[in-house]
Structures are given as structure tokens and as C-alpha cells.
Tab-separated table of C-alpha atoms and ligand atoms in Angstrom:
chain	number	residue	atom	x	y	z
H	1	UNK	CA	0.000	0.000	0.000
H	2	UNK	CA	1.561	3.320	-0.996
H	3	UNK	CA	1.994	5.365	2.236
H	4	UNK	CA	2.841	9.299	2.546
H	5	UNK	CA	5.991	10.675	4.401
H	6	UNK	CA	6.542	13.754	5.732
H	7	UNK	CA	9.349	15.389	8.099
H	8	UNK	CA	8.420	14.365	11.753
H	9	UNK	CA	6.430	10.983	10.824
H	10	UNK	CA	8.673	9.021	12.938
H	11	UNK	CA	7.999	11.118	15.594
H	12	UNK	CA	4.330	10.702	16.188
H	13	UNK	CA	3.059	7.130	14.586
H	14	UNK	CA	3.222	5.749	17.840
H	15	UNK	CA	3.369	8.633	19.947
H	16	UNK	CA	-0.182	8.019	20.976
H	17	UNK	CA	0.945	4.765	23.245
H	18	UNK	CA	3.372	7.253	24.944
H	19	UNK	CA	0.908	10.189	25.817
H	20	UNK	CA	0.131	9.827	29.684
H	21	UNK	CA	-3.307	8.495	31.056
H	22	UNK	CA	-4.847	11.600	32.608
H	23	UNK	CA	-8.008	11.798	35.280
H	24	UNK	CA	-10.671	14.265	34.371
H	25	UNK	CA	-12.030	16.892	36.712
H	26	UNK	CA	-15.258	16.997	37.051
H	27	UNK	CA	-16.496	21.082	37.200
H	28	UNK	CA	-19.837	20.482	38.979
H	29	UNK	CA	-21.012	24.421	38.080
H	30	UNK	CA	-20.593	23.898	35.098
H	31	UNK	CA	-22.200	20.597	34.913
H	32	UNK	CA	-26.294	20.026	34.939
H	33	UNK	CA	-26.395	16.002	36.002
H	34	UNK	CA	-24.001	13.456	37.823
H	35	UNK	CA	-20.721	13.265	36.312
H	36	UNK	CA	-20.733	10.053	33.903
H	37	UNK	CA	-24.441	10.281	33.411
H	38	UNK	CA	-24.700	11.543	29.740
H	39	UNK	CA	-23.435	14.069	27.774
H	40	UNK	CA	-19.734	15.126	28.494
H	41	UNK	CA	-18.040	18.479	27.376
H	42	UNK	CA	-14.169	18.259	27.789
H	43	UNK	CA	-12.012	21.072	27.830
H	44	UNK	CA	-8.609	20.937	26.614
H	45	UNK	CA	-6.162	19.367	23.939
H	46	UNK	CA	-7.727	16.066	22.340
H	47	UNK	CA	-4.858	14.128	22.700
H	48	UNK	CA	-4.526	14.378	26.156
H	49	UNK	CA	-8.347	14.328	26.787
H	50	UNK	CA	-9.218	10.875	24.088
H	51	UNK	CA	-6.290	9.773	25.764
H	52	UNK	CA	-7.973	10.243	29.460
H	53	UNK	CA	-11.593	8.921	27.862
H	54	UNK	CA	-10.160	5.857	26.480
H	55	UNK	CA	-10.409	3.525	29.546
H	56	UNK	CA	-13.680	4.287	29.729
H	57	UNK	CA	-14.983	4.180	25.816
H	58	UNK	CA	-12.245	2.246	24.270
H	59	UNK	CA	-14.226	-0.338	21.076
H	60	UNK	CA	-17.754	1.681	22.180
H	61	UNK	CA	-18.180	4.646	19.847
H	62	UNK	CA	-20.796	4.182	16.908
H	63	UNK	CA	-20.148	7.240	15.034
H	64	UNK	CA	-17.022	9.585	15.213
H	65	UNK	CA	-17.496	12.890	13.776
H	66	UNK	CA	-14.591	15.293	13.318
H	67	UNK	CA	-14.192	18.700	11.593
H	68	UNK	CA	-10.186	19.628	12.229
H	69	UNK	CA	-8.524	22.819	11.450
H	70	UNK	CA	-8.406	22.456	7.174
H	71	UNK	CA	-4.569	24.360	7.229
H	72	UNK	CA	-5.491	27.285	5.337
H	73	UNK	CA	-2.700	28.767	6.976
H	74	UNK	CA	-5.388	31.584	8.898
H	75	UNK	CA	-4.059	32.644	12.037
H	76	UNK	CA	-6.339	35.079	13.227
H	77	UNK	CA	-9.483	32.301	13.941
H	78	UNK	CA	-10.578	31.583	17.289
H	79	UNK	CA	-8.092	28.836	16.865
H	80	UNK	CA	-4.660	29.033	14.325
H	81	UNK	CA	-5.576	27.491	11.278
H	82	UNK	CA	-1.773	27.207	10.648
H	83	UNK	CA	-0.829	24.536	12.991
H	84	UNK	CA	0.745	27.163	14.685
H	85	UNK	CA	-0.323	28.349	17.938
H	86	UNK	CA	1.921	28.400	20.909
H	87	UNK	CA	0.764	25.258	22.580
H	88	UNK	CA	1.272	23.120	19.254
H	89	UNK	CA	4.341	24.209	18.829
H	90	UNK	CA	5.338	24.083	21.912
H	91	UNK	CA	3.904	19.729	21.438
H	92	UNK	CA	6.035	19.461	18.364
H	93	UNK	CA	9.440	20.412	19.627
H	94	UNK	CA	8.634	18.393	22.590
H	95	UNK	CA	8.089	15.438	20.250
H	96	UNK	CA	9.054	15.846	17.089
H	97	UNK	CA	12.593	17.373	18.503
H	98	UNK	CA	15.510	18.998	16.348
H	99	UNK	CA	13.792	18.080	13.366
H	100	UNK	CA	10.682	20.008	14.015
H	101	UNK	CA	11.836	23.174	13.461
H	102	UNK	CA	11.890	22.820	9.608
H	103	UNK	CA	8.715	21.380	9.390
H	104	UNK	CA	6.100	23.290	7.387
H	105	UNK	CA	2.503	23.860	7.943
H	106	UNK	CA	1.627	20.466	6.389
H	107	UNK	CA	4.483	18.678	7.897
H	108	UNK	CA	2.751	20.442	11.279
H	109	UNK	CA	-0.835	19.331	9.924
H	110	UNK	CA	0.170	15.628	9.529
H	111	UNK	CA	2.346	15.682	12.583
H	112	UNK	CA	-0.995	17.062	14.875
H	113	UNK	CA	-3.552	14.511	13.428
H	114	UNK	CA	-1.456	11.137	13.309
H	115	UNK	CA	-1.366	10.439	16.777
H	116	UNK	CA	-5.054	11.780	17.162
H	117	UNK	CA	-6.607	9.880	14.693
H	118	UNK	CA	-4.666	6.296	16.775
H	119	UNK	CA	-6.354	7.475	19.574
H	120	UNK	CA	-9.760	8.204	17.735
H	121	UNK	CA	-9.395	4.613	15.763
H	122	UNK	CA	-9.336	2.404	19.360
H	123	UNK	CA	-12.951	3.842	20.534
H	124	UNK	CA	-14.276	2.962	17.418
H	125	UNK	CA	-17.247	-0.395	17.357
H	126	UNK	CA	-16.033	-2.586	15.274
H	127	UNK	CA	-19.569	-1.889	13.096
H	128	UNK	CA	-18.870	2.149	14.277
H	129	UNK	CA	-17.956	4.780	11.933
H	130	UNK	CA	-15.701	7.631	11.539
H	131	UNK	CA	-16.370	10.994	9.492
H	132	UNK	CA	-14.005	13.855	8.811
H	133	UNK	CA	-14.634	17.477	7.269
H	134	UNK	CA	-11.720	19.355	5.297
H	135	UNK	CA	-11.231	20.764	1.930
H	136	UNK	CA	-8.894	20.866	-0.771
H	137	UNK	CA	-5.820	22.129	1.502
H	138	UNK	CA	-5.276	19.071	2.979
H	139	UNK	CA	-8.117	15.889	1.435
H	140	UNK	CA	-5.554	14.306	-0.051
H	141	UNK	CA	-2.970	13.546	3.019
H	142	UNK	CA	-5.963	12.653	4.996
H	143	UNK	CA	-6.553	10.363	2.698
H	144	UNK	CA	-3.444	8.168	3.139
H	145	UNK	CA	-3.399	8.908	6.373
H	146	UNK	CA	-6.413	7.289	7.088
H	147	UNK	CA	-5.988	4.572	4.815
H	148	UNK	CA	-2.666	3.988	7.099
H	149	UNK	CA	-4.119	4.414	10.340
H	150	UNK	CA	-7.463	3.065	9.657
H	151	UNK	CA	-6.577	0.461	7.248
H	152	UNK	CA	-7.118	0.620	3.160
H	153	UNK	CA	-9.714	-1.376	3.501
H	154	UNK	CA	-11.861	0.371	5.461
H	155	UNK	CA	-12.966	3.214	2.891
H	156	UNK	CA	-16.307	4.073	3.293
H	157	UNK	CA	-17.202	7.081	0.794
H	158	UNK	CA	-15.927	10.379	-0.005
H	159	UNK	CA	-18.845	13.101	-0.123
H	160	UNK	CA	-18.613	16.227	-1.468
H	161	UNK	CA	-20.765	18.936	0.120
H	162	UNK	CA	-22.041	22.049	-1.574
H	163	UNK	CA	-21.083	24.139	1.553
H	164	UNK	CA	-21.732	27.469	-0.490
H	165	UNK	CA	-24.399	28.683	-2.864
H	166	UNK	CA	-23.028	31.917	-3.465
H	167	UNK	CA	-19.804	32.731	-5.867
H	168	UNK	CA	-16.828	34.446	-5.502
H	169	UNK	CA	-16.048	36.912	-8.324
H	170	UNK	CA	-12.698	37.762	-7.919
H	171	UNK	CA	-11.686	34.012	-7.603
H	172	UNK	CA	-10.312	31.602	-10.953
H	173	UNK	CA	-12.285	28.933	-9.658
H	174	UNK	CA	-14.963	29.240	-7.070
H	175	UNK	CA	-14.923	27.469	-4.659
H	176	UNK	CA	-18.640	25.923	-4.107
H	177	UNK	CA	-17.772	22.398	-1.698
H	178	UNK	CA	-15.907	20.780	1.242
H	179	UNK	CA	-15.694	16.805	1.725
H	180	UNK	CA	-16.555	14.540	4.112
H	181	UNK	CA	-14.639	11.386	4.753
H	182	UNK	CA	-15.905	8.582	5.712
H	183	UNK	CA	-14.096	5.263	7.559
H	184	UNK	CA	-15.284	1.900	8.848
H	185	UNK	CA	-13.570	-0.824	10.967
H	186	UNK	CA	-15.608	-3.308	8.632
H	187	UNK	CA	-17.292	-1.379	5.692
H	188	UNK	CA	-19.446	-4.026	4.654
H	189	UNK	CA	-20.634	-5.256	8.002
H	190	UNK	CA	-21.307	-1.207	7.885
H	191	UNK	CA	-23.289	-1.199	5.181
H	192	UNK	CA	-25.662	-3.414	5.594
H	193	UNK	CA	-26.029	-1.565	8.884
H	194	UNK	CA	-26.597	1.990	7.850
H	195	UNK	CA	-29.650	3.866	7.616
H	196	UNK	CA	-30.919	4.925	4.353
H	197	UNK	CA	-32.122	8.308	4.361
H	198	UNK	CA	-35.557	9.930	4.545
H	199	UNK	CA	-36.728	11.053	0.971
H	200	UNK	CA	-36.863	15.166	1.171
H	201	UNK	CA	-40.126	17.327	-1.006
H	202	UNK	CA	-38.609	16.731	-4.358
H	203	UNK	CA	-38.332	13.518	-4.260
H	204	UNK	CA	-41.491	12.849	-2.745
H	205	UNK	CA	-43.041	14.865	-5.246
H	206	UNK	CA	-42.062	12.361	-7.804
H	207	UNK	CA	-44.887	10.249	-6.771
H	208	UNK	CA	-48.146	11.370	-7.805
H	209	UNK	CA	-52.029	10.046	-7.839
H	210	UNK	CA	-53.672	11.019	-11.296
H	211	UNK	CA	-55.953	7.867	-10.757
H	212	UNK	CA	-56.787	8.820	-7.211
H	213	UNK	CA	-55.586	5.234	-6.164
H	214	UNK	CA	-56.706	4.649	-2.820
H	215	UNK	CA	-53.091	3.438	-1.325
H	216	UNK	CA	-51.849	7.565	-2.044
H	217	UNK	CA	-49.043	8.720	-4.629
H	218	UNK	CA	-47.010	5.874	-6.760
H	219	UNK	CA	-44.534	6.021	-9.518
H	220	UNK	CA	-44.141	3.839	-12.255
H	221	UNK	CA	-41.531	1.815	-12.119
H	222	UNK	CA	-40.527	-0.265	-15.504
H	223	UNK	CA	-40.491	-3.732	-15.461
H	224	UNK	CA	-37.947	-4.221	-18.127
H	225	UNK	CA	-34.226	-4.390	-17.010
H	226	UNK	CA	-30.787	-5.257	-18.964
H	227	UNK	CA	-29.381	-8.238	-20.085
H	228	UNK	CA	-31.370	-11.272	-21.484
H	229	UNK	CA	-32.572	-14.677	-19.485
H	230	UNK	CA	-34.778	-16.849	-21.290
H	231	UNK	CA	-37.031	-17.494	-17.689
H	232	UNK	CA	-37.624	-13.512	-18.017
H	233	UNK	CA	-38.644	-13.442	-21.939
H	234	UNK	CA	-42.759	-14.423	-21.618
H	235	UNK	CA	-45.049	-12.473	-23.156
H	236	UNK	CA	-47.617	-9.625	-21.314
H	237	UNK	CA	-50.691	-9.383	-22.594
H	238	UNK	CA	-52.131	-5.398	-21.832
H	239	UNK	CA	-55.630	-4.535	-20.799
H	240	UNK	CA	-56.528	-3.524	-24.614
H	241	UNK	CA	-55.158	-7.082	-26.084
H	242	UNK	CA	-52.060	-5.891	-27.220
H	243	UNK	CA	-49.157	-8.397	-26.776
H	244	UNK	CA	-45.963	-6.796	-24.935
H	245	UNK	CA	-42.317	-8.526	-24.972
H	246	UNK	CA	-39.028	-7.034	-23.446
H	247	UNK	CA	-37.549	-4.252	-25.872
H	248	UNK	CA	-34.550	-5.462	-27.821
H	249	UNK	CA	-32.028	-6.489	-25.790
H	250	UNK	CA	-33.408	-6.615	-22.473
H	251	UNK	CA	-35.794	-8.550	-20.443
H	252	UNK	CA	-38.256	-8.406	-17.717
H	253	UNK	CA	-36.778	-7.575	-14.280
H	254	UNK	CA	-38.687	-10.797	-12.830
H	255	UNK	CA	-40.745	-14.030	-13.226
H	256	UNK	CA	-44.383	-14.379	-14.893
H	257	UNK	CA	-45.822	-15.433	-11.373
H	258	UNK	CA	-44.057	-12.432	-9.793
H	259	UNK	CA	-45.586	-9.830	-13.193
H	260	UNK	CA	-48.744	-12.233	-12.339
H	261	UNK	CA	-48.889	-11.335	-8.412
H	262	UNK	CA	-48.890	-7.458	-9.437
H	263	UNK	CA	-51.413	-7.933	-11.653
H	264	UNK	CA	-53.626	-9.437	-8.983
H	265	UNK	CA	-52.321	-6.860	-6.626
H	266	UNK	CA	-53.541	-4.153	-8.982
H	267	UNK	CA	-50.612	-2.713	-9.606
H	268	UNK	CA	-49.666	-3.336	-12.991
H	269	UNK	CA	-49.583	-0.220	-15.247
H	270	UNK	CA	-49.285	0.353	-19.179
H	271	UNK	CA	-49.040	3.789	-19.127
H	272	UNK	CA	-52.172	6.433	-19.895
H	273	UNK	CA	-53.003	4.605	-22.905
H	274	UNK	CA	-53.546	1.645	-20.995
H	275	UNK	CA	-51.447	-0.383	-23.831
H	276	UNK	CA	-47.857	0.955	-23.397
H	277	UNK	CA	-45.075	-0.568	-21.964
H	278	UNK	CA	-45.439	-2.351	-18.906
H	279	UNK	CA	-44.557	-1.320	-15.341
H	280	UNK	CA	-45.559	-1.648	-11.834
H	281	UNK	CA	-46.773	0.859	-9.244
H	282	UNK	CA	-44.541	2.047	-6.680
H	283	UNK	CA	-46.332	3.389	-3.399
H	284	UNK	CA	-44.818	6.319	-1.976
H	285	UNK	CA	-46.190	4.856	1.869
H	286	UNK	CA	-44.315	1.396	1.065
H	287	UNK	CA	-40.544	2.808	-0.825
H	288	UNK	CA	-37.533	2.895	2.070
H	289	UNK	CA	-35.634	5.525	2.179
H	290	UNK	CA	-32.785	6.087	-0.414
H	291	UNK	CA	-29.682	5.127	-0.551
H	292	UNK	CA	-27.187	7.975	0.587
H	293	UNK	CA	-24.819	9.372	-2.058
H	294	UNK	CA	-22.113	11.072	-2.720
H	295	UNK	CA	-23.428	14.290	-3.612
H	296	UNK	CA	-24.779	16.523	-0.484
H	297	UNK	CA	-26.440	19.427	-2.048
H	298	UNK	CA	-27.164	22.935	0.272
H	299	UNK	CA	-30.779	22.311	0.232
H	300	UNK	CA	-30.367	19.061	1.867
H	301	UNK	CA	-27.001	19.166	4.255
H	302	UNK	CA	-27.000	23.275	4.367
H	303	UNK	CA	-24.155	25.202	3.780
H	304	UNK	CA	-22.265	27.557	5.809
H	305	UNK	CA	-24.180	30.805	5.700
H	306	UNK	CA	-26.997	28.940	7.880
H	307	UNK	CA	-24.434	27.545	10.302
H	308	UNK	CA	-23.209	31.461	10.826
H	309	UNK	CA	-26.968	32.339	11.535
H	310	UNK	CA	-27.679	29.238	13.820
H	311	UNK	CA	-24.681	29.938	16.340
H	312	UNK	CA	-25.212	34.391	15.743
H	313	UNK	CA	-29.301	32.999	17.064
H	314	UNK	CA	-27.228	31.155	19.664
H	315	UNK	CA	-24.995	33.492	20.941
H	316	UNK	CA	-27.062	36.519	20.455
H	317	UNK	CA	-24.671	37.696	17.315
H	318	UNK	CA	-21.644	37.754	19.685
H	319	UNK	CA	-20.178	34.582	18.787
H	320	UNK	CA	-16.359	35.478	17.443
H	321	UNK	CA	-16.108	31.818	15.079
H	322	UNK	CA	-15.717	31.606	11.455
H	323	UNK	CA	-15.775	28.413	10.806
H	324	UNK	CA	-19.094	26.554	12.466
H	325	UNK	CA	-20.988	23.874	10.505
H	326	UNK	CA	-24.676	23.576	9.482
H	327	UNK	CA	-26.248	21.370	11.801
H	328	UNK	CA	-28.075	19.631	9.346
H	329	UNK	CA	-24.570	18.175	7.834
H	330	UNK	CA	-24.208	16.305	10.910
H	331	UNK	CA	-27.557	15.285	11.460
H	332	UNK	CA	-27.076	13.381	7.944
H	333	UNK	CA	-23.719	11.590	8.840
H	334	UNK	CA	-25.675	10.708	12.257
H	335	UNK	CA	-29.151	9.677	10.240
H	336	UNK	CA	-26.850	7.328	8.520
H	337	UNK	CA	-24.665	6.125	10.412
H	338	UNK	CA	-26.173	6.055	14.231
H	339	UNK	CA	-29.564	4.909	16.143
H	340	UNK	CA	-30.975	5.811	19.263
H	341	UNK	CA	-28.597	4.675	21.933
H	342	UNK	CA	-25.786	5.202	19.971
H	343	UNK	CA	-22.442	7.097	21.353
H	344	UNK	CA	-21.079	9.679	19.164
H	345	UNK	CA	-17.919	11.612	19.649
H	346	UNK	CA	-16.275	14.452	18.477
H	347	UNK	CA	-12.884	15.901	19.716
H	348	UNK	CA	-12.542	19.152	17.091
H	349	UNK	CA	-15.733	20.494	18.755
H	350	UNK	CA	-15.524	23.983	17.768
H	351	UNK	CA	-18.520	25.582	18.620
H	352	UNK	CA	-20.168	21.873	19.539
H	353	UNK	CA	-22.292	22.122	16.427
H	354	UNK	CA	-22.435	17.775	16.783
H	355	UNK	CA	-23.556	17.972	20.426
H	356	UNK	CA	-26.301	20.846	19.073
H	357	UNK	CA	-27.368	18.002	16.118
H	358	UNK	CA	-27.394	15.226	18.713
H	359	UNK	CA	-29.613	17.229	20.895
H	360	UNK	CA	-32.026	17.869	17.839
H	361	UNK	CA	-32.391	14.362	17.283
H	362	UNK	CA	-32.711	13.453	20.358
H	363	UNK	CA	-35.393	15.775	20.264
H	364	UNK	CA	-37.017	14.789	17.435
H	365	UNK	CA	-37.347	11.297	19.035
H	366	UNK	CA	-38.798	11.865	21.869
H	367	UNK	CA	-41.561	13.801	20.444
H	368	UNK	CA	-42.189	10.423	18.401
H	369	UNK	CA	-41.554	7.573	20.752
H	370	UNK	CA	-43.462	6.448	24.256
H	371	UNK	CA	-40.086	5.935	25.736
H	372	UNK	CA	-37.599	7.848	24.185
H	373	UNK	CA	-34.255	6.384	24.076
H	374	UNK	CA	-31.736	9.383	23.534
H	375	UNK	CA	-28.005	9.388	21.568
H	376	UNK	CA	-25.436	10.283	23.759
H	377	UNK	CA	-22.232	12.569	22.982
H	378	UNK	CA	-19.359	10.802	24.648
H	379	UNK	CA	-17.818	14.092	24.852
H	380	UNK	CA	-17.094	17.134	22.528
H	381	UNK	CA	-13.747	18.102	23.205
H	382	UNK	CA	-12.653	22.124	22.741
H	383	UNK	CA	-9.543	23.710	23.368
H	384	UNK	CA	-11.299	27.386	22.370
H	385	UNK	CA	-14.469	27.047	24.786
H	386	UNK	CA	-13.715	30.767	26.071
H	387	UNK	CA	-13.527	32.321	22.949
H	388	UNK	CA	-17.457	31.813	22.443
H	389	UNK	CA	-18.077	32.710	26.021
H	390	UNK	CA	-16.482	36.204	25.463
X	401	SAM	C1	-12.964	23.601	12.061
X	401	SAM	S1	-13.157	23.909	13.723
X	401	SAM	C2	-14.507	22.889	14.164
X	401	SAM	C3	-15.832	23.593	13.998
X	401	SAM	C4	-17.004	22.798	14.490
X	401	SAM	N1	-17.264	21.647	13.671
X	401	SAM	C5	-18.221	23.689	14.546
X	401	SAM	O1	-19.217	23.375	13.870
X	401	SAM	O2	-18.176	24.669	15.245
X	401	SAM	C6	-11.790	23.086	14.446
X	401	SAM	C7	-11.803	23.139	15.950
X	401	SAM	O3	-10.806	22.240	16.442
X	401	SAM	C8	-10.219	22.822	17.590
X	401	SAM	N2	-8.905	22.201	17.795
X	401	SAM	C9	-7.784	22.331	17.038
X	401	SAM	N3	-6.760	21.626	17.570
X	401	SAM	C10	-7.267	21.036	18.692
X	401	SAM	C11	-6.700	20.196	19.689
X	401	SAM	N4	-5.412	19.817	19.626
X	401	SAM	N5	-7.492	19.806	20.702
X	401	SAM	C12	-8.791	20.178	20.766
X	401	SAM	N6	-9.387	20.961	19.849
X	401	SAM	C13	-8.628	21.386	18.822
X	401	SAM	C14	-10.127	24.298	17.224
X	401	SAM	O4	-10.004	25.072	18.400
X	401	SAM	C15	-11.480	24.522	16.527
X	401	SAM	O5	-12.424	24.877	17.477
């Protein structure tokens, strides 16, 4: 497997085993239920923190979400998006040594999330999953990095998220997406696993009632399909008489007693001629959702003009941070890949936009179930907690 180097690697790939085991302390002001009860909110560096959490969640986590600094080399954030603040630096001489003081920012990206994403890999479930935010500056080392650190095999999908609608003028190429990465212990245990996702207006507007059926909307759904088996040549006969076979070079997508069965059912359909092709009807109350893909439009995951506005509602316009995501982005990784009861962590917390889409959820159910059983953040970790309190 093709692996990337860097100046410092070394260093860190199993620096994680070395970082001390620390206690937390509990802040019981700041808290609002007995420590260990639910939700947890740790203050501080992630490595040291996942590193204190790890007795207590190690192989337990269903769904990791993580949105890191991307590098874009902007200092002035609430936090350095150089991989340069004091304290990191500080970290990298102290392990990196000698070395580290020619590393550039990427070297310094690479160096920060190795060891972090070892840590982050050992609370994973072996059917858990683990999704990561960044852009162009730096998709492509996380890419071998995770293939290294969580295994080549354990690719999940790479989405690309239109996290702006509007375009920059004075740019050669605007800029209109970020990715999400997505990681599995065991992808196809995984994916028979994950939820599909709820259909959203336009594509429940696809299925309509012209006939005022009494089972609501359908869609016609063709019963032809590619390829050619003898067993799925027979003839159809249509209400008018008129004889139907497969068009050239295809067939029909299943057996005579299955095309038989719909046509008992009722749900057989030729089209509004009543002689066309045939197909089957499709209820809108019976179809699962779909199948996530790769493609997260604005309308559906939002983009990051509405995550300003949520945390500005929040923080009565005084929050001081850039870079917040749309809490409907995470509430799609979590649709997919979590269920109630489910432990979810997040150690770049930022303004704790995944504890706000837990909460949501957790809402949601227990407006729709007799006993509501609720998600639980294992802990959002934040080194920059103050800066949104000021
Ligand atoms: C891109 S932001 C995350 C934004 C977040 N998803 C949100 O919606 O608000 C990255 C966050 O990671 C935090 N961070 C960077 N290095 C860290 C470290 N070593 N330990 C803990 N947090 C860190 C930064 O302070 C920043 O808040």
C-alpha cells in the first residue's frame, strides 16, 4: 500500500501509546447532572483528553465525527488554522525534537492529526464509523493517512458537500464544496447496517395520484431491465389485447408469477393509454428511504451561511467563530450512520455544532416515541471554549 511521508512521521506514529493516562475533573457548576451520566463536554487538547476517555470508551463509539482545522494557513481564527499556535508548537518540539523546526505547515498538519486519529481509531465499534470534514488544503494527506491508520480497507465514501451557494467573483475557480470522509472498521458489516435516508419534497413529489388510487401517490416503475434470461422473456398481454415482450435487448426484471402477483395486486400499469409498456406501481407509503450518495447538495445538508446564523441565534450575534458547521450536515452523517442509543464523539468540537445536532435528534425522538431512548455525545472536546463565552 503506498503510504505518505513527511518530516516528523517518525515522531508521532506511535506517539499516541506514549501520551500519559490523565483523570478528568469533574467542574460540577458547570455541569447540569451526575458526572458520567450523559453528555460530556471536555475542555482541553484532544490528545490528552481521548487519551484520558479511552479507559472508559475504548471499542464503544458508533459514530465519530470530526471537523479539524483544514490548514489554510489563517491565524487570526478563534483557533490558528496554521498549525501554529503556541501550545502546538510548543507539542512538536517536545516530540518531534531537532527536526521540528523545519517542518512546514503540512508537515505540522500531519504531525498534529497522526497520533489523534490512533487514539480516535481504538474507541471505534467494530460496526462504528468515523467521518471527517476538510477541503482541498489538505483531502488528499488525509486520505493516506487514514488509509494507514485506519486500514485501506476500510474506505467508506468520499462526499462532497455544496457548503456554499453563493460565488466568488474575484476568484479563478470558485470554490462551491468541502468533503466529508468517511471510515469503517468493517465497511461491509457497515453497510448493511446503515440507515438509508428519509426522501426530502422533491423527491417525494415524484410520486403522484392522477388515478386517485386509494393506497396515495405511486410512480411507475418499468419492469424491463438489462441483459437477457430466457425465464424472463414471456409475453404480457395489456388490458386492450395488445401483446408486450421485453424491448430489444433486455428482459423483464422478474418471473411471470411475480408480473402475475402485481397484476392481482392491482398494480400493474401500461401507461395512460392503458397499452404501453409495462410497469408496476410504486407506493410512496411502502418505498424505504434512499440510498445515501455522494453528492450533499445545500438544500439538503445546508451550507455555511446557515451555520453562521444558527450559532449568531445562539450566541445573540456575539459569537467570534468563522468556521461553524450547518447542523443539518451532521444530522445526515448521524441519520446514517447512528440509532438511538448510539455514542457519538467528536474531539474538534468547535462551537459543539455535533452535540447541538445530537440534541435535535434526540429531540425529534422523543416527540415520536413512548419511551424515548436518547443518543449520547461521549464528549465534545474544545480547546477554544472561552472564545465563544467572550
Ligand atoms: C474547524 S473547527 C470545528 C468547527 C465545528 N465543527 C463547529 O461546527 O463549530 C476546528 C476546531 O478544532 C479545535 N482544535 C484544534 N486543535 C485542537 C486540539 N489539539 N485539541 C482540541 N481541539 C482542537 C479548534 O479550536 C477549533 O475549534
Amino acid at each position: 500500500m503506498p503510504t505518505l511521508n513527511w518530516i516528523g512521521k517518525e515522531a508521532v506514529i506511535n506517539h499516541h501509546l506514549d501520551v500519559p493516562f490523565h483523570l478528568l475533573k469533574d467542574v460540577p457548576e458547570l455541569g447540569c447532572s451526575d458526572p458520567g451520566s450523559g453528555n460530556l463536554i471536555v475542555e482541553g487538547d484532544n490528545l490528552l483528553a481521548l487519551k484520558a476517555l479511552l479507559p472508559y470508551y475504548k471499542g464503544k463509539v458508533k459514530c465519530i465525527c470530526i471537523d479539524p482545522p483544514y490548514n489554510t494557513g489563517n491565524e487570526g481564527w478563534a483557533y490558528n488554522d496554521n498549525v501554529n499556535s503556541p501550545a502546538i508548537r510548543k507539542w512538536l518540539g517536545e516530540t518531534v525534537g531537532k527536526e521540528g523546526e523545519t517542518l512546514d505547515r503540512h508537515d505540522r498538519w500531519l504531525c498534529m492529526m497522526y497520533p489523534r486519529l490512533a487514539l480516535l481509531r481504538e474507541f471505534l465499534s467494530e460496526d462504528g464509523s468515523i467521518w471527517v470534514c476538510l477541503d482541498d488544503n489538505e483531502i488528499h494527506a488525509l486520505r493516506y493517512l487514514m488509509n494507514e491508520v485506519m486500514g485501506a480497507n476500510a474506505f467508506v465514501a468520499q462526499i462532497c458537500w455544496e457548503s456554499r451557494y453563493s460565488r466568488s467573483s474575484d476568484a479563478s475557480f470558485s470554490v462551491s464544496h468541502n468533503f466529508v470522509l468517511g471510515y469503517s472498521p468493517s465497511p461491509e458489516r457497515w453497510k448493511h447496517k446503515r440507515n438509508r435516508l428519509s426522501r426530502n419534497d422533491e423527491q417525494a413529489a415524484q410520486y403522484k395520484n392522477p388515478d386517485h388510487d386509494p393506497n396515495g401517490p405511486w410512480r411507475a416503475i418499468p419492469w424491463d431491465a438489462p441483459n437477457i434470461r430466457p425465464n424472463l422473456e414471456y409475453p404480457i398481454v395489456t388490458p386492450t389485447g395488445k401483446l408486450r415482450k421485453p424491448p430489444q435487448g433486455r428482459c423483464w426484471s422478474r418471473t411471470e408469477d411475480q408480473w402475475n402477483e402485481i397484476v392481482r395486486s392491482g398494480r400493474a400499469y401500461f401507461g395512460r393509454s392503458g397499452d404501453g409498456a409495462p410497469s408496476f406501481k410504486q407506493y410512496l407509503s411502502e418505498a424505504s428511504g434512499i440510498v445515501p450518495n455522494t453528492w450533499w447538495s445545500h438544500e439538503d445538508a445546508g451550507h455555511t451561511d446557515e451555520a453562521q446564523k444558527e450559532i449568531q441565534d445562539i450566541f445573540l450575534r456575539k459569537a467570534g467563530f468563522a468556521t461553524p458547521k450547518p447542523t443539518r450536515l451532521i444530522e445526515r452523517i448521524l441519520q446514517i450512520a447512528t440509532n438511538p442509543g448510539d455514542l457519538v464523539l467528536d474531539s474538534f468540537a468547535g462551537s459543539g455544532t455535533t452535540g447541538h445536532a445530537v440534541l435535535k435528534m434526540n429531540a425529534a425522538q422523543q416527540g415520536s416515541a413512548d419511551t424515548p431512548v436518547v443518543f449520547h455525545v461521549v464528549a465534545l472536546i474544545c480547546i477554544h471554549l472561552q472564545s465563544l463565552a467572550a
